[in-house]
Amino acid sequence: IGLVFLFTIGGVTGVVLAHAGVDRADTIGFGDGTNDLEMLAWCGVGVAMGDAADVVKDAADLVVASAADGGIAEGFVKLGLI
């Protein structure tokens, strides 16, 4: 099983992933803006960065430090990827 990490999402991305045989459950999205809300809801796991707006944090499955403060690596560790 492979994992796909998304940093943005749109209708086309979902179609491409489905065509490639990627299951939504195997996706992880990291976001910090309200433009990321759709992605966080779509992905199997939605991760909000620590400097995100509260509405983004509330929509996420996991909240980590900001990207500048190592949040991506923190998310990988918390999700057991590294």
Short mmCIF file of C-alpha atoms in Angstrom, two decimals:
data_model
loop_
_atom_site.label_atom_id
_atom_site.label_comp_id
_atom_site.label_asym_id
_atom_site.label_seq_id
_atom_site.Cartn_x
_atom_site.Cartn_y
_atom_site.Cartn_z
CA ILE A 1 0.00 0.00 0.00
CA GLY A 2 1.41 3.35 -0.97
CA LEU A 3 0.59 6.67 0.57
CA VAL A 4 -0.11 9.82 -1.36
CA PHE A 5 0.53 13.17 0.26
CA LEU A 6 -1.57 16.04 -1.04
CA PHE A 7 -0.80 19.70 -0.60
CA THR A 8 -3.73 20.91 -2.68
CA ILE A 9 -6.89 19.33 -3.96
CA GLY A 10 -9.45 19.88 -6.65
CA GLY A 11 -11.89 17.81 -8.63
CA VAL A 12 -9.20 16.83 -11.11
CA THR A 13 -6.86 15.56 -8.38
CA GLY A 14 -9.51 13.17 -7.08
CA VAL A 15 -10.10 11.87 -10.60
CA VAL A 16 -6.37 11.36 -11.17
CA LEU A 17 -5.97 9.51 -7.87
CA ALA A 18 -8.96 7.31 -8.61
CA HIS A 19 -7.62 6.55 -12.08
CA ALA A 20 -4.25 5.62 -10.52
CA GLY A 21 -6.03 3.25 -8.14
CA VAL A 22 -5.23 5.26 -5.02
CA ASP A 23 -7.75 4.82 -2.22
CA ARG A 24 -8.76 8.03 -0.39
CA ALA A 25 -8.02 6.21 2.87
CA ASP A 26 -4.36 6.14 1.84
CA THR A 27 -4.07 9.89 1.46
CA ILE A 28 -2.79 12.49 3.90
CA GLY A 29 -3.29 16.19 3.38
CA PHE A 30 -1.40 18.95 5.18
CA GLY A 31 -2.97 22.41 5.14
CA ASP A 32 -2.94 25.78 6.82
CA GLY A 33 -5.49 27.91 5.00
CA THR A 34 -9.22 27.95 4.46
CA ASN A 35 -8.49 27.01 0.85
CA ASP A 36 -7.33 23.64 2.26
CA LEU A 37 -10.66 22.75 3.93
CA GLU A 38 -11.88 20.66 0.98
CA MET A 39 -8.60 18.74 0.93
CA LEU A 40 -8.64 18.08 4.68
CA ALA A 41 -12.19 16.73 4.42
CA TRP A 42 -11.39 14.65 1.32
CA CYS A 43 -8.20 12.97 2.50
CA GLY A 44 -8.09 9.88 4.66
CA VAL A 45 -6.21 11.95 7.24
CA GLY A 46 -6.30 15.74 7.34
CA VAL A 47 -3.48 17.51 9.17
CA ALA A 48 -3.64 21.20 10.06
CA MET A 49 -0.53 23.24 10.65
CA GLY A 50 -0.20 24.98 14.01
CA ASP A 51 -0.47 28.45 12.51
CA ALA A 52 -3.73 27.63 10.72
CA ALA A 53 -6.99 29.40 11.45
CA ASP A 54 -9.21 27.73 14.05
CA VAL A 55 -11.71 26.65 11.38
CA VAL A 56 -8.92 24.71 9.64
CA LYS A 57 -7.74 23.13 12.89
CA ASP A 58 -11.31 22.12 13.71
CA ALA A 59 -11.65 20.38 10.33
CA ALA A 60 -8.45 18.38 10.75
CA ASP A 61 -7.88 14.97 12.26
CA LEU A 62 -4.52 16.09 13.65
CA VAL A 63 -2.92 19.45 14.45
CA VAL A 64 0.87 19.83 14.40
CA ALA A 65 3.35 22.70 14.65
CA SER A 66 3.65 25.18 11.79
CA ALA A 67 5.63 24.11 8.73
CA ALA A 68 8.38 26.55 9.71
CA ASP A 69 8.60 24.85 13.10
CA GLY A 70 8.87 21.29 11.79
CA GLY A 71 5.18 20.45 11.61
CA ILE A 72 5.45 18.25 8.52
CA ALA A 73 8.06 16.04 10.19
CA GLU A 74 6.01 16.06 13.40
CA GLY A 75 2.99 14.86 11.44
CA PHE A 76 4.99 12.08 9.81
CA VAL A 77 6.18 10.93 13.23
CA LYS A 78 2.73 11.11 14.84
CA LEU A 79 1.27 9.14 11.95
CA GLY A 80 3.97 6.47 12.29
CA LEU A 81 5.51 7.18 8.90
CA ILE A 82 8.99 7.91 10.24
#
